[in-house]
Amino acid sequence: MPVQIGGGLSDAPQASAEQQMNWAFGISTPELKLFTTGLEKRLKPGPAATLGERVQVFFDALAGDAVSGEPAPRLLVGALPFDRNADDCLFLPQRAANRPWPVQSSAPKRLNWRMEPQPDRAAYRAAVAGALAEIRRASAESPLEKVVLSRSLKLTADGRIDPFDLWLALKADPSAARFITPLGQDAGGAMRRLVGASPELLISKQGARILSYPLAGSARRSPDLAEDEAASKALLRSDKDRREHAAVVEAILDALTPYCSELRAPPGPALVSTRTMWHLGTRIEGRLRHPDRVSSAELAAVLHPTPAVAGAPRERAVELIQQLEGYDRGFYAGAVGWTNAVGDGAWHVSLRCAEVAGDTARLYAGAGIVEGSDPEAEADETSGKFQAVLRALGVDEAAA
């Protein structure tokens, strides 16, 4: 996908190389590579419901600003949080390119790690059991088909964690959208960054064409070829996983239909593999009625969070997530991406990720709970989903 980067403002002071990299954003997929540096201007933060309008106002104002010196790219990049009512973190960078920044992996450091599960597996299994009880109690007047419950691992190292080293290490999954985005400073002044390799495309827009590729229904991969093949076939046959997946596809089709003159999806899911997991995936393609009136950011805000990361119906599922998980997801299970001045862009669900700041990294993984879910199996699924980032950090993966 070509990225429009020409045109812009500004009189922003020249930043040092370190300051430029402090606000570095990167996303790398087989279709697109986008790398930016520097902070030119932040989009006024706000909730998902106002994102489309705020983006439009931002670019309208940008078009009216006089250019002074080297123009900034006409792009907004950054992240949306899981909570639709929480503030997003999107910004106009000072420079953008399709080549990576000049960072190299530093010499391997033997960090020692302290791991704190939040919650631990026993508490997570209890939360899954609680969600299943709520699903069974749900009525026709207040239905509850699915709840996605996550757990986190807080890792503390005996030295600084280099987020760019982690980003480079995550290239082991070339089919995933590898990303790094700044989130602002923590209370101690360290820059918080979300770093990950997402397998799931929330939405992309190029002119009138849109694409969404949701994943729901998962199985852990095995290094044994026969066991791995058996796991993939069992997933494809699983009634529980196919029901879970169908709910996601239906919700996305319902949300996109008002915007589209054409919208299509295959009759059933396909197998999608990452280095550590098998997933059920469906490629949804469409054509917008009025492509000049809606941006990729607005479409992302309409879809997010899908039943793949929240549940169905969305409001009831989110309410239960807040009751059962016991912590704030922040930008996990939100979206990372970009949009340009003509509305094109791409947004990936922020999965297989960690929030890194100083000597700490918080990892997240979730599983979809539907009728027929088994608490122990769902805990195993989250353990499998932790592996991509744990391996990249060099942490004992058995500890999850």
CSV table of C-alpha atoms in Angstrom, one decimal:
chain,number,residue,atom,x,y,z
A,1,MET,CA,0.0,0.0,0.0
A,2,PRO,CA,1.6,3.4,-1.0
A,3,VAL,CA,1.8,5.9,1.9
A,4,GLN,CA,1.2,9.6,1.1
A,5,ILE,CA,3.8,11.5,3.1
A,6,GLY,CA,4.2,14.8,1.3
A,7,GLY,CA,3.1,18.2,2.4
A,8,GLY,CA,2.6,19.7,5.9
A,9,LEU,CA,3.9,22.4,8.3
A,10,SER,CA,6.0,23.6,10.4
A,11,ASP,CA,8.1,25.6,12.7
A,12,ALA,CA,8.9,22.9,15.2
A,13,PRO,CA,12.3,23.1,16.8
A,14,GLN,CA,15.0,20.7,15.6
A,15,ALA,CA,15.2,17.8,17.9
A,16,SER,CA,18.3,15.8,18.7
A,17,ALA,CA,18.7,12.3,17.2
A,18,GLU,CA,17.8,10.8,20.7
A,19,GLN,CA,14.7,13.0,20.8
A,20,GLN,CA,13.8,11.9,17.3
A,21,MET,CA,14.0,8.2,18.2
A,22,ASN,CA,12.2,8.8,21.5
A,23,TRP,CA,9.0,9.3,19.3
A,24,ALA,CA,10.0,6.6,16.7
A,25,PHE,CA,7.0,4.7,15.3
A,26,GLY,CA,7.4,1.6,13.1
A,27,ILE,CA,5.1,-1.0,11.5
A,28,SER,CA,6.3,-3.7,9.1
A,29,THR,CA,4.1,-6.1,7.2
A,30,PRO,CA,4.6,-8.1,4.0
A,31,GLU,CA,2.6,-5.3,2.2
A,32,LEU,CA,3.9,-2.2,3.9
A,33,LYS,CA,6.8,-0.8,5.8
A,34,LEU,CA,6.4,2.6,7.5
A,35,PHE,CA,9.0,4.1,9.9
A,36,THR,CA,8.7,7.6,11.4
A,37,THR,CA,10.8,9.7,13.8
A,38,GLY,CA,10.2,12.8,15.8
A,39,LEU,CA,7.1,14.4,17.2
A,40,GLU,CA,5.7,17.3,15.2
A,41,LYS,CA,2.2,17.6,16.7
A,42,ARG,CA,-0.1,15.4,18.7
A,43,LEU,CA,-3.7,14.8,17.8
A,44,LYS,CA,-5.9,16.0,20.6
A,45,PRO,CA,-6.6,12.9,22.7
A,46,GLY,CA,-10.1,11.6,23.0
A,47,PRO,CA,-12.5,8.6,22.9
A,48,ALA,CA,-13.1,6.3,19.9
A,49,ALA,CA,-16.5,7.9,19.2
A,50,THR,CA,-14.9,11.2,18.3
A,51,LEU,CA,-11.8,9.8,16.4
A,52,GLY,CA,-13.1,10.3,12.9
A,53,GLU,CA,-14.1,13.9,13.5
A,54,ARG,CA,-10.9,14.7,15.3
A,55,VAL,CA,-8.8,13.3,12.5
A,56,GLN,CA,-10.7,15.3,9.9
A,57,VAL,CA,-10.3,18.5,11.8
A,58,PHE,CA,-6.6,17.9,12.3
A,59,PHE,CA,-5.9,17.4,8.6
A,60,ASP,CA,-8.1,20.3,7.6
A,61,ALA,CA,-6.1,22.6,9.9
A,62,LEU,CA,-2.8,21.0,8.6
A,63,ALA,CA,-3.7,21.9,5.0
A,64,GLY,CA,-4.1,25.5,6.0
A,65,ASP,CA,-0.8,25.8,7.8
A,66,ALA,CA,2.1,27.5,5.9
A,67,VAL,CA,5.1,25.3,5.2
A,68,SER,CA,8.4,26.4,6.6
A,69,GLY,CA,11.5,24.4,6.0
A,70,GLU,CA,11.2,20.7,5.5
A,71,PRO,CA,7.5,19.7,5.5
A,72,ALA,CA,6.3,17.1,7.9
A,73,PRO,CA,4.6,14.0,6.6
A,74,ARG,CA,0.8,14.2,6.2
A,75,LEU,CA,0.3,11.2,8.5
A,76,LEU,CA,-1.1,10.4,11.9
A,77,VAL,CA,0.5,7.3,13.5
A,78,GLY,CA,0.0,5.7,16.9
A,79,ALA,CA,-2.3,3.6,19.0
A,80,LEU,CA,-5.9,3.3,20.2
A,81,PRO,CA,-6.6,1.9,23.7
A,82,PHE,CA,-8.8,-1.1,24.4
A,83,ASP,CA,-11.3,1.1,26.3
A,84,ARG,CA,-13.4,3.1,23.8
A,85,ASN,CA,-13.8,5.9,26.4
A,86,ALA,CA,-10.0,6.2,27.1
A,87,ASP,CA,-7.7,8.6,25.4
A,88,ASP,CA,-5.8,7.5,22.3
A,89,CYS,CA,-2.2,8.4,21.4
A,90,LEU,CA,-1.8,9.6,17.8
A,91,PHE,CA,0.7,12.1,16.5
A,92,LEU,CA,2.1,13.7,13.4
A,93,PRO,CA,5.7,12.6,13.0
A,94,GLN,CA,8.5,14.9,11.7
A,95,ARG,CA,9.9,12.4,9.2
A,96,ALA,CA,8.6,9.2,7.5
A,97,ALA,CA,10.2,6.6,5.3
A,98,ASN,CA,9.7,3.1,4.0
A,99,ARG,CA,13.1,2.1,5.3
A,100,PRO,CA,13.9,1.2,8.9
A,101,TRP,CA,15.6,3.6,11.2
A,102,PRO,CA,19.4,3.1,11.6
A,103,VAL,CA,19.1,0.9,14.7
A,104,GLN,CA,21.0,-2.3,15.2
A,105,SER,CA,20.6,-5.0,17.8
A,106,SER,CA,23.0,-4.3,20.6
A,107,ALA,CA,25.3,-7.0,22.0
A,108,PRO,CA,23.3,-9.7,23.7
A,109,LYS,CA,22.7,-8.8,27.4
A,110,ARG,CA,22.1,-11.6,29.9
A,111,LEU,CA,19.3,-10.0,31.8
A,112,ASN,CA,17.9,-11.7,34.9
A,113,TRP,CA,14.1,-11.6,35.1
A,114,ARG,CA,11.5,-11.6,37.8
A,115,MET,CA,8.1,-12.6,36.6
A,116,GLU,CA,4.8,-11.7,38.3
A,117,PRO,CA,1.6,-13.2,36.7
A,118,GLN,CA,-1.4,-10.9,37.0
A,119,PRO,CA,-3.6,-12.9,37.6
A,120,ASP,CA,-1.9,-16.3,38.0
A,121,ARG,CA,-3.2,-19.3,36.2
A,122,ALA,CA,-5.5,-20.4,39.1
A,123,ALA,CA,-7.1,-17.0,39.3
A,124,TYR,CA,-7.5,-16.9,35.5
A,125,ARG,CA,-9.2,-20.3,35.5
A,126,ALA,CA,-11.6,-19.0,38.2
A,127,ALA,CA,-12.3,-15.9,36.0
A,128,VAL,CA,-13.1,-18.2,33.0
A,129,ALA,CA,-15.4,-20.2,35.2
A,130,GLY,CA,-17.1,-17.0,36.3
A,131,ALA,CA,-17.6,-15.9,32.7
A,132,LEU,CA,-19.0,-19.3,31.7
A,133,ALA,CA,-21.5,-19.0,34.6
A,134,GLU,CA,-22.6,-15.6,33.3
A,135,ILE,CA,-23.0,-16.9,29.8
A,136,ARG,CA,-25.2,-19.7,31.1
A,137,ARG,CA,-27.3,-17.2,33.2
A,138,ALA,CA,-27.8,-14.8,30.3
A,139,SER,CA,-31.3,-14.4,29.0
A,140,ALA,CA,-32.8,-13.5,25.7
A,141,GLU,CA,-33.4,-9.9,27.0
A,142,SER,CA,-29.7,-9.6,28.1
A,143,PRO,CA,-27.7,-12.1,25.9
A,144,LEU,CA,-24.1,-12.9,26.4
A,145,GLU,CA,-22.5,-15.1,23.8
A,146,LYS,CA,-18.8,-14.6,24.3
A,147,VAL,CA,-16.3,-12.9,26.6
A,148,VAL,CA,-12.6,-12.5,25.9
A,149,LEU,CA,-10.6,-12.7,29.1
A,150,SER,CA,-6.9,-11.8,29.3
A,151,ARG,CA,-4.1,-12.2,31.8
A,152,SER,CA,-0.8,-10.4,32.0
A,153,LEU,CA,2.8,-11.1,33.0
A,154,LYS,CA,4.8,-8.3,34.6
A,155,LEU,CA,8.5,-8.8,33.9
A,156,THR,CA,11.2,-6.9,35.7
A,157,ALA,CA,14.8,-7.1,34.6
A,158,ASP,CA,18.0,-6.3,36.4
A,159,GLY,CA,18.8,-3.7,33.6
A,160,ARG,CA,17.1,-1.5,31.0
A,161,ILE,CA,15.0,-3.4,28.4
A,162,ASP,CA,15.8,-2.1,24.9
A,163,PRO,CA,12.4,-1.9,23.1
A,164,PHE,CA,14.2,-1.7,19.7
A,165,ASP,CA,16.0,-5.0,20.5
A,166,LEU,CA,12.6,-6.5,21.2
A,167,TRP,CA,11.2,-5.1,18.0
A,168,LEU,CA,14.1,-6.6,16.0
A,169,ALA,CA,13.8,-10.0,17.7
A,170,LEU,CA,10.1,-10.2,16.8
A,171,LYS,CA,10.9,-10.5,13.1
A,172,ALA,CA,10.9,-14.3,13.6
A,173,ASP,CA,7.2,-14.1,12.7
A,174,PRO,CA,7.5,-12.5,9.2
A,175,SER,CA,3.7,-12.8,8.4
A,176,ALA,CA,2.8,-10.7,11.4
A,177,ALA,CA,2.5,-6.9,11.6
A,178,ARG,CA,5.6,-6.0,13.7
A,179,PHE,CA,5.1,-2.7,15.4
A,180,ILE,CA,6.6,-0.3,17.9
A,181,THR,CA,4.8,2.9,19.0
A,182,PRO,CA,5.4,5.5,21.8
A,183,LEU,CA,2.7,6.0,24.4
A,184,GLY,CA,4.1,8.9,26.4
A,185,GLN,CA,6.2,8.9,29.6
A,186,ASP,CA,5.4,7.0,32.7
A,187,ALA,CA,5.4,8.5,36.2
A,188,GLY,CA,9.2,8.1,36.4
A,189,GLY,CA,9.9,9.9,33.1
A,190,ALA,CA,10.6,6.8,31.1
A,191,MET,CA,9.1,6.5,27.6
A,192,ARG,CA,6.4,3.8,27.5
A,193,ARG,CA,6.3,1.9,24.2
A,194,LEU,CA,4.0,-0.8,22.9
A,195,VAL,CA,6.0,-3.4,21.0
A,196,GLY,CA,4.5,-6.5,19.3
A,197,ALA,CA,3.9,-8.6,16.3
A,198,SER,CA,0.1,-8.8,15.6
A,199,PRO,CA,-1.4,-11.5,13.4
A,200,GLU,CA,-4.7,-9.6,13.0
A,201,LEU,CA,-5.7,-6.8,10.6
A,202,LEU,CA,-8.5,-4.8,12.0
A,203,ILE,CA,-9.1,-2.7,8.9
A,204,SER,CA,-7.2,-1.2,6.0
A,205,LYS,CA,-8.4,1.3,3.4
A,206,GLN,CA,-6.9,2.2,0.0
A,207,GLY,CA,-9.2,4.5,-1.9
A,208,ALA,CA,-12.6,2.8,-2.0
A,209,ARG,CA,-11.2,-0.7,-1.1
A,210,ILE,CA,-11.3,-2.0,2.4
A,211,LEU,CA,-10.0,-5.2,4.0
A,212,SER,CA,-10.5,-6.7,7.4
A,213,TYR,CA,-9.0,-10.1,8.4
A,214,PRO,CA,-10.3,-11.1,11.9
A,215,LEU,CA,-8.9,-14.1,13.8
A,216,ALA,CA,-10.9,-16.0,16.4
A,217,GLY,CA,-10.5,-19.5,17.5
A,218,SER,CA,-7.0,-20.6,18.4
A,219,ALA,CA,-4.8,-23.7,19.1
A,220,ARG,CA,-1.2,-23.8,20.3
A,221,ARG,CA,1.3,-25.1,17.8
A,222,SER,CA,3.7,-28.0,18.5
A,223,PRO,CA,7.3,-28.6,17.4
A,224,ASP,CA,6.2,-32.1,16.5
A,225,LEU,CA,5.0,-32.1,12.9
A,226,ALA,CA,2.3,-34.8,13.5
A,227,GLU,CA,1.0,-33.1,16.6
A,228,ASP,CA,1.0,-29.7,14.9
A,229,GLU,CA,-1.0,-31.0,12.0
A,230,ALA,CA,-3.5,-32.7,14.3
A,231,ALA,CA,-3.9,-29.5,16.2
A,232,SER,CA,-4.7,-27.5,13.1
A,233,LYS,CA,-7.2,-30.1,11.8
A,234,ALA,CA,-8.9,-30.2,15.3
A,235,LEU,CA,-9.2,-26.5,15.3
A,236,LEU,CA,-10.8,-26.4,11.8
A,237,ARG,CA,-13.3,-29.0,12.9
A,238,SER,CA,-14.0,-27.5,16.4
A,239,ASP,CA,-17.7,-26.5,16.8
A,240,LYS,CA,-16.8,-24.3,19.7
A,241,ASP,CA,-14.1,-22.4,17.8
A,242,ARG,CA,-16.1,-22.0,14.7
A,243,ARG,CA,-19.0,-20.5,16.7
A,244,GLU,CA,-16.6,-18.1,18.3
A,245,HIS,CA,-15.2,-17.1,14.9
A,246,ALA,CA,-18.6,-16.7,13.3
A,247,ALA,CA,-19.7,-14.2,15.9
A,248,VAL,CA,-16.7,-12.0,15.1
A,249,VAL,CA,-17.2,-12.1,11.3
A,250,GLU,CA,-21.0,-11.3,11.8
A,251,ALA,CA,-20.2,-8.3,14.0
A,252,ILE,CA,-17.7,-6.9,11.5
A,253,LEU,CA,-20.0,-7.4,8.5
A,254,ASP,CA,-22.8,-5.7,10.5
A,255,ALA,CA,-20.6,-2.7,11.4
A,256,LEU,CA,-19.2,-2.2,7.9
A,257,THR,CA,-22.4,-2.7,5.9
A,258,PRO,CA,-23.7,0.9,6.2
A,259,TYR,CA,-20.4,2.2,4.7
A,260,CYS,CA,-20.2,-0.2,1.8
A,261,SER,CA,-21.6,-0.7,-1.7
A,262,GLU,CA,-20.0,-4.1,-1.8
A,263,LEU,CA,-19.0,-6.4,1.1
A,264,ARG,CA,-18.1,-10.1,0.9
A,265,ALA,CA,-16.7,-12.9,3.0
A,266,PRO,CA,-16.1,-16.6,2.2
A,267,PRO,CA,-18.6,-19.0,3.7
A,268,GLY,CA,-16.2,-20.5,6.3
A,269,PRO,CA,-12.9,-19.7,7.9
A,270,ALA,CA,-9.4,-20.7,6.8
A,271,LEU,CA,-6.4,-21.7,8.9
A,272,VAL,CA,-3.9,-19.0,9.7
A,273,SER,CA,-0.6,-19.8,11.3
A,274,THR,CA,1.9,-17.9,13.3
A,275,ARG,CA,5.1,-19.2,14.8
A,276,THR,CA,3.4,-20.2,18.0
A,277,MET,CA,-0.4,-20.5,17.2
A,278,TRP,CA,-3.0,-21.7,14.8
A,279,HIS,CA,-6.0,-19.4,14.2
A,280,LEU,CA,-9.2,-19.4,12.3
A,281,GLY,CA,-9.3,-16.4,10.0
A,282,THR,CA,-11.7,-14.9,7.5
A,283,ARG,CA,-10.8,-12.4,4.8
A,284,ILE,CA,-13.5,-9.7,4.5
A,285,GLU,CA,-13.3,-7.4,1.5
A,286,GLY,CA,-15.5,-4.4,0.6
A,287,ARG,CA,-15.9,-1.3,-1.4
A,288,LEU,CA,-16.9,2.0,0.2
A,289,ARG,CA,-19.9,4.0,-1.0
A,290,HIS,CA,-18.2,7.3,-0.2
A,291,PRO,CA,-14.5,6.8,0.2
A,292,ASP,CA,-13.7,10.5,0.4
A,293,ARG,CA,-16.0,10.9,3.4
A,294,VAL,CA,-14.6,8.3,5.8
A,295,SER,CA,-11.0,7.6,6.9
A,296,SER,CA,-9.4,4.4,8.0
A,297,ALA,CA,-9.2,5.8,11.5
A,298,GLU,CA,-12.9,6.3,11.6
A,299,LEU,CA,-13.5,2.8,10.4
A,300,ALA,CA,-11.1,1.4,13.0
A,301,ALA,CA,-13.0,3.3,15.7
A,302,VAL,CA,-16.3,1.9,14.4
A,303,LEU,CA,-15.1,-1.7,14.5
A,304,HIS,CA,-13.0,-1.6,17.7
A,305,PRO,CA,-13.1,-3.6,19.9
A,306,THR,CA,-14.4,-6.5,17.9
A,307,PRO,CA,-15.7,-9.7,19.5
A,308,ALA,CA,-12.3,-11.2,18.8
A,309,VAL,CA,-10.8,-9.2,21.7
A,310,ALA,CA,-13.9,-8.1,23.7
A,311,GLY,CA,-16.9,-10.5,23.2
A,312,ALA,CA,-20.5,-10.3,22.1
A,313,PRO,CA,-22.5,-8.3,22.6
A,314,ARG,CA,-19.7,-5.8,23.0
A,315,GLU,CA,-21.1,-3.6,25.8
A,316,ARG,CA,-22.1,-6.5,28.1
A,317,ALA,CA,-18.8,-8.3,27.4
A,318,VAL,CA,-16.7,-5.2,28.2
A,319,GLU,CA,-18.6,-4.8,31.5
A,320,LEU,CA,-17.8,-8.3,32.5
A,321,ILE,CA,-14.1,-8.0,31.5
A,322,GLN,CA,-13.8,-5.0,33.8
A,323,GLN,CA,-15.3,-7.1,36.6
A,324,LEU,CA,-13.3,-10.3,36.1
A,325,GLU,CA,-9.9,-9.3,34.9
A,326,GLY,CA,-8.9,-7.0,37.7
A,327,TYR,CA,-6.6,-4.7,35.8
A,328,ASP,CA,-6.6,-2.0,33.1
A,329,ARG,CA,-5.7,-3.4,29.6
A,330,GLY,CA,-4.3,0.0,28.5
A,331,PHE,CA,-3.4,-0.3,24.8
A,332,TYR,CA,-3.4,-4.1,24.8
A,333,ALA,CA,-6.2,-5.4,22.5
A,334,GLY,CA,-6.5,-1.9,21.1
A,335,ALA,CA,-5.1,-1.0,17.6
A,336,VAL,CA,-1.9,0.3,16.2
A,337,GLY,CA,-1.7,1.9,12.8
A,338,TRP,CA,-1.8,5.0,10.7
A,339,THR,CA,-4.0,7.2,8.5
A,340,ASN,CA,-3.1,9.8,6.0
A,341,ALA,CA,-4.7,13.1,4.8
A,342,VAL,CA,-6.8,11.3,2.2
A,343,GLY,CA,-8.1,8.8,4.7
A,344,ASP,CA,-6.1,5.7,3.5
A,345,GLY,CA,-4.4,3.7,6.2
A,346,ALA,CA,-4.2,0.4,8.1
A,347,TRP,CA,-4.9,-0.6,11.7
A,348,HIS,CA,-3.8,-3.8,13.3
A,349,VAL,CA,-5.1,-5.2,16.6
A,350,SER,CA,-2.4,-4.8,19.3
A,351,LEU,CA,-1.9,-8.4,20.2
A,352,ARG,CA,1.3,-10.5,21.0
A,353,CYS,CA,2.7,-7.4,22.5
A,354,ALA,CA,4.3,-5.9,25.6
A,355,GLU,CA,4.3,-2.4,27.1
A,356,VAL,CA,8.0,-1.6,27.8
A,357,ALA,CA,9.3,1.2,30.0
A,358,GLY,CA,12.7,1.2,31.7
A,359,ASP,CA,13.4,-2.1,33.3
A,360,THR,CA,9.8,-3.5,33.1
A,361,ALA,CA,7.7,-5.1,30.4
A,362,ARG,CA,4.1,-6.1,30.8
A,363,LEU,CA,2.9,-8.8,28.4
A,364,TYR,CA,-0.8,-9.7,27.7
A,365,ALA,CA,-2.6,-12.6,26.2
A,366,GLY,CA,-6.3,-13.5,26.0
A,367,ALA,CA,-8.8,-16.2,25.0
A,368,GLY,CA,-12.4,-16.2,23.9
A,369,ILE,CA,-14.8,-17.7,26.3
A,370,VAL,CA,-18.0,-19.3,24.9
A,371,GLU,CA,-20.3,-22.1,25.9
A,372,GLY,CA,-18.1,-25.2,25.8
A,373,SER,CA,-14.9,-23.5,26.9
A,374,ASP,CA,-12.7,-25.3,29.4
A,375,PRO,CA,-10.9,-23.1,32.0
A,376,GLU,CA,-7.7,-25.2,31.8
A,377,ALA,CA,-7.6,-25.2,28.0
A,378,GLU,CA,-8.1,-21.4,27.9
A,379,ALA,CA,-5.2,-20.9,30.4
A,380,ASP,CA,-3.1,-23.1,28.1
A,381,GLU,CA,-4.1,-20.9,25.1
A,382,THR,CA,-2.9,-17.7,26.8
A,383,SER,CA,0.4,-19.4,27.7
A,384,GLY,CA,0.9,-20.2,24.1
A,385,LYS,CA,0.1,-16.6,23.1
A,386,PHE,CA,2.8,-15.3,25.5
A,387,GLN,CA,5.5,-17.3,23.8
A,388,ALA,CA,6.2,-15.0,20.8
A,389,VAL,CA,7.2,-12.1,23.1
A,390,LEU,CA,8.8,-14.3,25.8
A,391,ARG,CA,11.1,-15.9,23.2
A,392,ALA,CA,12.0,-12.5,21.8
A,393,LEU,CA,13.0,-11.3,25.2
A,394,GLY,CA,14.9,-14.5,26.0
A,395,VAL,CA,12.8,-15.4,28.9
A,396,ASP,CA,12.1,-19.0,29.9
A,397,GLU,CA,8.8,-19.7,28.1
A,398,ALA,CA,7.9,-22.5,30.5
A,399,ALA,CA,7.4,-20.0,33.3
A,400,ALA,CA,4.2,-18.7,31.8
